[in-house]
Amino acid sequence: MREGVEHDAVAEAVAGEAGRRHLDVGLLRLCGVEFAVPVDWVREVVPCPLALGPRFGSHPALIGSIGVRGDVIPVVDVSILLGFAAETGAGGTVVVLRRDDLLLGLRIDAVSGLYRIPVSAVRALVDSAGAARLVDRAFVREAHLVGILDPEALFGLPGLPLVRCVPRDAGNSALRRGRPFVLVTVAGVDIAIDSHLVESTAPAISLRRCAVPAPGWSRSVNYLGRDVRVFDQLATLGLEGATPEESQGPVILLRIAPDKLVGWHVESVRSVARIADDKFGPMPVELAGRNTLFASIATDPAGGQNLVLDSAAVRADPAIQAMAAMCRQPTAATGGGTSGPRADATATSAFLIFDTGARLLATPLDAIREVVPFRGLSSPIEGPSGLCGLTDHRGAPISVYGVEPGAAPDEAKLLIIARDQEGQGARGFLAQRLATIINAPALPVPGGSPGARFVPATIEGTAHSIRIHTLG
């Protein structure tokens, strides 16, 4: 009877992954043997100190405790339970596992990398006596059997002083439901712009004086053959301050109406990030009574406070509408711009254009969770499909991939984090810089493979045909 119960439990675990095509695991080494643990259970990986804290429990596998950002986490060494040597040596690594609001540290010798297994290749292991197993599944890798540790069995060991903490995944879950924003800075003010308001960006070098300037704007840029007026005064939005004329920051092109654009010269684009709905708050008291085009305050993923531009108010503002009405095809005498394919030739979508260091690529903006500075790998490895290793972001592991073959992670500047997809852990892709954001049609690559697409874009005065990368 017990064997049937055990088999059913394993079957349920596998069935829970039936909707997935693959299972992502972290590969661990303990006493010279390779094991795996599902990535979904891993909160982070930290060095194991030479001296551990008190045990606070009675289980023989409990070897002590460690402190990680205010949480005191019990640490277990399962080598004895698996029939290995009684002593595994000092040091090593602790894999912090998370089940809801409970934390447990697993001491191992080393993390050897990440691995993606077809779910169909995973086999259940059933104890001949019907006992619960710490290793309940396995798969074959390079002619060796790799056992998968069952986190539920680890958390179920008796006599462990499990720690309760604030669930770390609550913020990430809310973030996945958030909206994408372009985060900019002007005159020391951090501002969030809804990505649906943004048509594209243009470099500062493309700015030129208007033949007939008007109050609030005196320069323009050429975008896809259209003359777009540009403002740099925060007074246009109801605040004080301005972007210095000599600033090399980009021009954000705002879509006010179909075929009607307005440019905003900003000092810098800090990031593109999703902001969860619960991160929005009311305007500061000192601004609440002023007639501004801002709607609220938002806390970005880095903890910064941003004024949120009110898209509807911007599009309805008479001064901005008048500026947008000047957006038109330039006369032949205007010159100086580079025309590109008309974006309204077919349905358009928002794309982020990024530089890998070898070429420009485009990815759908809706596929991105956020873009953050790349701080390096916590566990470098070499793996399939460009996998470079593991990094930590807000207490959770992220698989890091190089888009280009042989990418050097230590040379990357940015990490583009894709939106979580069912059956995949968090995935980040290395980049050198963000080039622009555009709304453009996805066109088939002439003579390319089925499904291959590119977007037409004009960047720094040069027309490009940029391949689409889906961050998959």
XYZ file of C-alpha atoms in Angstrom:
472
model
C 0.000 0.000 0.000
C 2.824 2.399 0.905
C 4.538 1.805 -2.428
C 1.336 2.733 -4.244
C 1.052 5.975 -2.254
C 4.675 6.852 -3.017
C 4.201 6.133 -6.698
C 1.070 8.311 -6.767
C 2.949 11.216 -5.130
C 5.710 11.044 -7.714
C 3.150 10.701 -10.483
C 1.435 13.874 -9.246
C 4.763 15.742 -9.293
C 5.384 14.637 -12.850
C 1.778 15.395 -13.802
C 2.236 18.894 -12.418
C 4.947 19.345 -15.024
C 2.956 17.665 -17.776
C 1.994 21.049 -19.176
C 5.675 21.828 -19.528
C 7.923 20.573 -22.255
C 11.043 20.894 -20.118
C 12.142 20.851 -16.499
C 14.854 23.326 -15.436
C 17.167 22.056 -12.694
C 20.312 23.194 -10.953
C 23.139 20.637 -11.094
C 24.859 20.026 -7.751
C 27.899 17.993 -6.728
C 28.079 16.216 -3.386
C 30.837 13.719 -2.500
C 31.759 13.456 -6.181
C 28.212 12.564 -7.272
C 26.014 14.798 -9.413
C 22.482 15.606 -8.282
C 19.812 18.028 -9.424
C 17.218 20.198 -7.719
C 14.281 21.921 -9.508
C 15.140 25.578 -10.110
C 11.622 26.633 -9.091
C 12.524 25.722 -5.494
C 15.808 27.674 -5.386
C 15.792 31.146 -3.841
C 19.527 31.795 -4.083
C 22.984 30.267 -3.801
C 25.476 31.542 -1.171
C 28.953 30.458 0.019
C 28.963 28.186 3.049
C 30.957 29.788 5.881
C 33.695 27.756 7.543
C 31.939 28.206 10.882
C 28.165 27.692 10.958
C 25.761 29.044 13.544
C 23.855 26.972 16.142
C 21.813 23.964 15.021
C 18.563 24.718 16.921
C 17.322 21.205 16.102
C 17.892 17.477 16.541
C 17.930 15.879 13.090
C 21.300 14.178 12.329
C 21.496 15.883 8.899
C 21.192 19.338 10.503
C 24.712 20.794 10.647
C 24.028 24.410 11.720
C 22.556 27.679 10.506
C 23.530 30.737 8.452
C 22.271 34.325 8.295
C 21.198 35.684 4.910
C 19.788 39.235 4.768
C 18.143 39.020 8.184
C 16.877 35.428 7.860
C 18.493 32.727 10.032
C 18.354 29.619 7.823
C 18.914 26.028 9.024
C 21.447 24.096 6.914
C 21.312 20.347 6.245
C 23.949 17.995 4.799
C 22.243 14.938 3.315
C 25.441 13.014 2.531
C 24.873 10.627 5.469
C 21.229 10.083 4.516
C 22.294 9.208 0.967
C 24.903 6.704 2.155
C 27.987 8.826 1.516
C 30.825 9.798 3.842
C 29.943 11.122 7.272
C 32.092 14.218 6.712
C 31.897 16.280 3.525
C 34.568 18.796 4.504
C 34.440 22.477 5.379
C 33.254 25.274 3.121
C 31.323 24.520 -0.042
C 28.048 26.126 -1.064
C 24.583 26.475 0.421
C 21.585 26.289 -1.888
C 18.725 28.140 -0.182
C 15.443 26.391 -0.946
C 12.055 28.031 -0.547
C 8.605 26.502 0.019
C 6.025 29.251 0.326
C 7.308 31.254 3.329
C 9.703 28.547 4.633
C 13.471 28.516 3.994
C 15.996 25.674 4.220
C 19.686 25.586 3.310
C 21.193 22.557 1.523
C 24.965 22.253 1.941
C 26.692 20.834 -1.167
C 30.235 20.826 -2.524
C 29.566 22.936 -5.632
C 26.971 24.113 -8.131
C 28.029 22.749 -11.509
C 25.452 24.556 -13.628
C 21.916 24.575 -14.949
C 20.298 21.968 -17.119
C 17.071 21.680 -19.075
C 15.532 18.214 -19.304
C 12.634 17.126 -21.498
C 9.895 16.119 -19.066
C 9.474 12.896 -21.024
C 13.052 11.917 -20.059
C 12.418 12.075 -16.294
C 11.800 8.743 -14.572
C 10.314 8.102 -11.117
C 12.399 6.223 -8.514
C 10.389 4.054 -6.110
C 11.870 2.602 -2.915
C 11.700 -1.197 -2.844
C 10.413 -1.071 0.751
C 7.944 1.703 0.049
C 9.794 4.346 2.096
C 9.847 8.005 1.134
C 12.887 8.952 -0.921
C 15.068 12.078 -0.832
C 15.874 11.328 -4.473
C 12.546 10.532 -6.091
C 13.292 11.019 -9.801
C 16.224 10.737 -12.164
C 17.360 11.351 -15.723
C 20.312 10.292 -17.862
C 22.965 12.902 -18.660
C 26.093 11.973 -20.611
C 25.563 8.274 -19.865
C 25.286 8.951 -16.105
C 22.168 8.753 -13.961
C 21.462 12.061 -12.214
C 19.096 11.931 -9.241
C 16.645 14.766 -8.575
C 16.374 15.716 -4.896
C 12.800 16.035 -3.697
C 12.517 19.423 -1.909
C 9.246 18.356 -0.268
C 11.054 15.416 1.373
C 13.827 17.752 2.582
C 11.331 20.153 4.138
C 9.569 17.144 5.683
C 12.609 15.923 7.633
C 11.659 15.797 11.351
C 13.383 17.980 13.919
C 14.294 20.872 11.566
C 13.768 24.458 12.854
C 12.323 25.799 9.606
C 12.329 29.581 9.230
C 9.286 31.586 8.200
C 9.910 34.737 6.209
C 8.011 37.183 4.040
C 7.362 35.346 0.733
C 9.936 36.617 -1.754
C 7.945 35.699 -4.798
C 4.999 37.970 -3.994
C 6.744 40.989 -5.499
C 7.849 39.046 -8.578
C 4.318 37.743 -9.113
C 2.937 41.273 -8.982
C 5.722 42.439 -11.272
C 4.717 39.918 -13.927
C 1.245 41.501 -13.890
C 2.680 45.012 -14.175
C 2.884 47.345 -17.136
C 6.102 48.204 -18.987
C 7.457 51.727 -18.503
C 10.386 53.669 -19.916
C 12.237 55.278 -16.999
C 13.923 58.597 -17.819
C 15.589 61.452 -15.940
C 15.194 65.178 -16.702
C 16.665 67.972 -14.558
C 17.155 65.542 -11.686
C 13.532 64.346 -11.835
C 12.923 60.612 -12.378
C 9.939 60.016 -14.636
C 8.082 56.890 -15.799
C 6.493 56.879 -19.280
C 3.992 54.167 -20.215
C 5.592 52.256 -23.085
C 2.333 52.449 -25.054
C 2.861 56.210 -25.321
C 6.367 55.762 -26.751
C 6.756 55.439 -30.517
C 10.551 55.329 -30.660
C 13.701 57.243 -29.710
C 16.101 59.361 -31.721
C 19.715 60.348 -30.917
C 20.539 63.900 -29.801
C 22.805 64.298 -32.822
C 19.695 64.278 -35.043
C 18.285 67.444 -33.409
C 18.204 70.560 -35.599
C 16.880 74.105 -35.318
C 13.355 74.783 -36.550
C 13.068 77.393 -39.290
C 10.164 78.946 -37.369
C 10.525 78.156 -33.637
C 7.632 78.557 -31.231
C 7.372 78.987 -27.449
C 8.194 75.687 -25.791
C 10.046 74.162 -28.726
C 12.744 75.343 -31.070
C 14.187 72.098 -32.457
C 12.968 69.057 -34.354
C 14.100 65.641 -35.562
C 13.396 63.706 -38.717
C 11.729 60.366 -38.054
C 10.802 58.070 -40.940
C 10.517 61.072 -43.217
C 8.410 63.103 -40.784
C 9.412 66.399 -39.201
C 8.789 66.008 -35.438
C 8.855 69.011 -33.077
C 10.860 68.489 -29.870
C 10.463 70.124 -26.442
C 13.035 70.105 -23.640
C 11.285 72.240 -21.007
C 9.541 70.491 -18.118
C 7.221 73.505 -18.094
C 5.466 71.827 -21.040
C 4.377 69.152 -18.544
C 3.681 71.539 -15.659
C 7.004 71.300 -13.787
C 10.176 73.359 -13.575
C 13.534 72.549 -15.123
C 14.872 71.606 -18.528
C 17.216 69.258 -20.325
C 20.457 71.159 -21.114
C 20.657 71.908 -24.829
C 24.086 70.274 -25.050
C 22.866 67.036 -23.410
C 23.556 63.915 -25.436
C 20.493 62.183 -23.998
C 17.996 60.752 -26.488
C 14.767 62.180 -27.834
C 11.705 60.174 -26.755
C 9.103 60.211 -29.520
C 5.590 60.256 -28.033
C 2.624 59.047 -30.075
C -0.098 61.677 -29.591
C -2.393 60.492 -32.400
C -2.058 58.304 -35.496
C 0.827 59.741 -37.566
C 1.187 62.611 -35.069
C 4.322 62.588 -32.909
C 6.010 64.892 -30.415
C 9.629 64.607 -29.312
C 10.903 65.046 -25.752
C 14.638 65.590 -25.267
C 15.593 63.892 -21.982
C 18.916 63.643 -20.148
C 18.963 59.855 -19.929
C 16.944 56.686 -20.293
C 17.681 54.723 -17.121
C 15.864 51.509 -17.848
C 12.849 49.738 -19.262
C 10.963 47.952 -16.470
C 7.600 46.544 -15.506
C 5.950 48.218 -12.533
C 3.310 46.329 -10.572
C -0.042 47.948 -9.903
C 0.563 47.994 -6.151
C 3.694 50.140 -6.635
C 1.681 53.233 -7.605
C 0.762 55.924 -5.098
C -0.755 59.425 -5.022
C 1.074 62.527 -6.182
C 3.135 64.391 -3.553
C 1.174 67.047 -1.659
C 3.293 69.864 -3.103
C 2.376 68.777 -6.662
C -1.197 67.589 -6.140
C -2.690 71.060 -6.531
C -0.653 72.014 -9.573
C -1.849 71.651 -13.145
C 0.654 69.047 -14.256
C 0.456 66.198 -16.735
C 1.513 63.633 -14.154
C -0.898 61.197 -12.535
C 0.891 59.452 -9.684
C 4.144 58.274 -8.105
C 5.544 54.811 -8.912
C 8.270 52.795 -7.218
C 10.446 51.087 -9.835
C 12.060 47.630 -9.298
C 15.265 49.300 -8.063
C 13.313 51.138 -5.341
C 13.450 54.568 -7.014
C 10.520 56.997 -6.942
C 9.208 58.182 -10.329
C 6.596 60.695 -11.395
C 4.230 58.853 -13.754
C 3.298 60.701 -16.926
C -0.470 60.711 -17.532
C -0.761 59.423 -21.119
C -4.380 60.516 -21.576
C -3.663 64.029 -20.234
C -0.615 64.376 -22.481
C -2.612 63.430 -25.572
C -5.409 65.832 -24.613
C -3.188 68.825 -23.756
C -3.837 71.706 -26.233
C -0.182 72.830 -26.393
C 1.051 69.303 -27.118
C -1.721 68.745 -29.651
C -0.638 71.938 -31.445
C 2.956 70.706 -31.462
C 1.851 67.295 -32.797
C -0.143 68.957 -35.572
C 3.184 70.184 -36.976
C 4.311 66.566 -37.499
C 4.265 66.158 -41.259
C 6.325 65.143 -44.229
C 9.128 67.718 -44.655
C 9.442 69.704 -47.856
C 12.226 68.828 -50.281
C 14.188 71.858 -49.039
C 14.235 70.559 -45.487
C 16.543 67.625 -46.235
C 18.934 66.272 -43.674
C 16.774 63.320 -42.629
C 16.802 59.705 -43.554
C 13.558 58.274 -44.751
C 12.662 54.712 -43.996
C 9.827 52.318 -44.755
C 6.442 53.597 -43.677
C 5.576 51.996 -40.360
C 1.867 52.195 -41.102
C 2.174 49.969 -44.165
C 0.932 47.121 -41.956
C 0.054 46.446 -38.330
C 2.778 47.623 -35.965
C 4.012 46.415 -32.580
C 6.382 47.823 -29.965
C 9.959 46.503 -30.101
C 13.045 47.089 -27.999
C 16.172 47.409 -30.149
C 19.337 46.315 -28.348
C 22.990 45.929 -29.231
C 24.633 42.570 -28.514
C 28.089 43.943 -29.287
C 28.047 42.180 -32.639
C 24.754 43.394 -34.124
C 21.406 45.023 -33.429
C 18.432 42.818 -32.570
C 14.769 43.534 -31.890
C 12.554 41.847 -29.320
C 8.851 42.448 -28.630
C 8.479 44.875 -25.738
C 5.681 42.759 -24.261
C 8.139 39.838 -23.915
C 10.356 41.826 -21.511
C 9.936 41.883 -17.745
C 12.662 44.445 -17.129
C 16.123 45.609 -18.181
C 18.738 45.941 -15.436
C 22.498 46.485 -15.176
C 24.370 43.171 -15.354
C 26.306 42.571 -12.114
C 28.080 39.383 -13.156
C 27.501 35.649 -12.718
C 27.168 34.024 -9.318
C 27.700 30.547 -10.831
C 29.474 30.550 -14.227
C 28.926 27.445 -16.337
C 28.979 26.368 -19.955
C 25.725 24.910 -21.155
C 23.585 24.338 -24.223
C 21.775 27.042 -26.185
C 24.081 29.858 -25.055
C 23.609 29.252 -21.310
C 26.382 31.141 -19.441
C 25.418 30.526 -15.817
C 23.342 31.778 -12.957
C 22.914 35.237 -11.436
C 20.882 36.500 -8.488
C 18.258 39.232 -8.853
C 16.072 40.348 -5.940
C 16.656 37.074 -4.105
C 15.820 34.759 -7.018
C 18.077 32.834 -9.438
C 18.079 33.807 -13.101
C 19.521 31.704 -15.923
C 21.805 33.931 -18.015
C 22.109 33.389 -21.766
C 24.407 34.927 -24.356
C 22.552 35.829 -27.534
C 25.712 35.575 -29.654
C 27.827 32.393 -29.905
C 30.815 32.546 -27.573
C 29.488 35.619 -25.752
C 31.773 36.850 -22.958
C 29.544 37.551 -19.914
C 32.168 39.765 -18.239
C 31.895 42.226 -21.151
C 28.105 42.618 -20.993
C 26.598 45.786 -19.538
C 22.882 44.940 -19.381
C 20.630 41.991 -18.633
C 17.308 41.828 -20.468
C 14.996 39.720 -18.303
C 12.251 37.988 -20.245
C 8.735 37.662 -18.918
C 8.257 34.371 -17.110
C 6.695 31.628 -19.190
C 5.049 28.512 -17.848
C 7.572 25.695 -17.775
C 10.595 28.015 -17.697
C 12.478 29.637 -14.880
C 13.514 33.287 -15.011
C 15.776 33.893 -18.029
C 18.045 36.856 -18.741
C 19.848 37.749 -21.966
C 23.121 39.676 -22.183
C 23.349 42.985 -24.057
C 25.767 45.881 -24.428
C 23.293 48.752 -24.705
C 19.739 49.721 -25.531
C 19.514 51.395 -28.918
C 15.889 52.529 -29.116
C 12.234 51.602 -28.762
C 10.127 51.609 -31.912
C 6.677 50.777 -33.157
C 7.141 48.961 -36.451
C 5.726 46.128 -38.552
C 7.241 42.655 -38.257
C 8.061 41.723 -41.847
C 9.093 38.310 -43.250
C 12.784 37.910 -44.070
C 13.069 37.515 -47.864
C 14.336 34.016 -48.550
C 14.601 33.321 -44.823
C 13.335 30.360 -42.864
C 9.590 30.162 -42.117
C 8.746 32.436 -39.238
C 11.880 34.582 -39.556
C 10.962 38.267 -39.188
C 12.681 41.657 -39.185
C 11.690 45.224 -38.370
C 12.691 48.311 -40.369
C 14.216 51.053 -38.224
C 16.211 54.242 -38.644
C 18.826 54.636 -35.902
C 21.240 57.559 -35.709
C 20.375 58.527 -39.269
C 20.983 55.077 -40.738
C 18.280 52.724 -41.994
C 18.450 49.160 -40.672
C 16.640 45.882 -41.196
C 16.831 44.293 -37.746
C 16.157 40.624 -37.076
C 13.634 39.819 -34.350
C 14.846 37.752 -31.408
C 12.055 36.361 -29.241
C 14.200 35.788 -26.094
C 13.187 32.121 -26.225
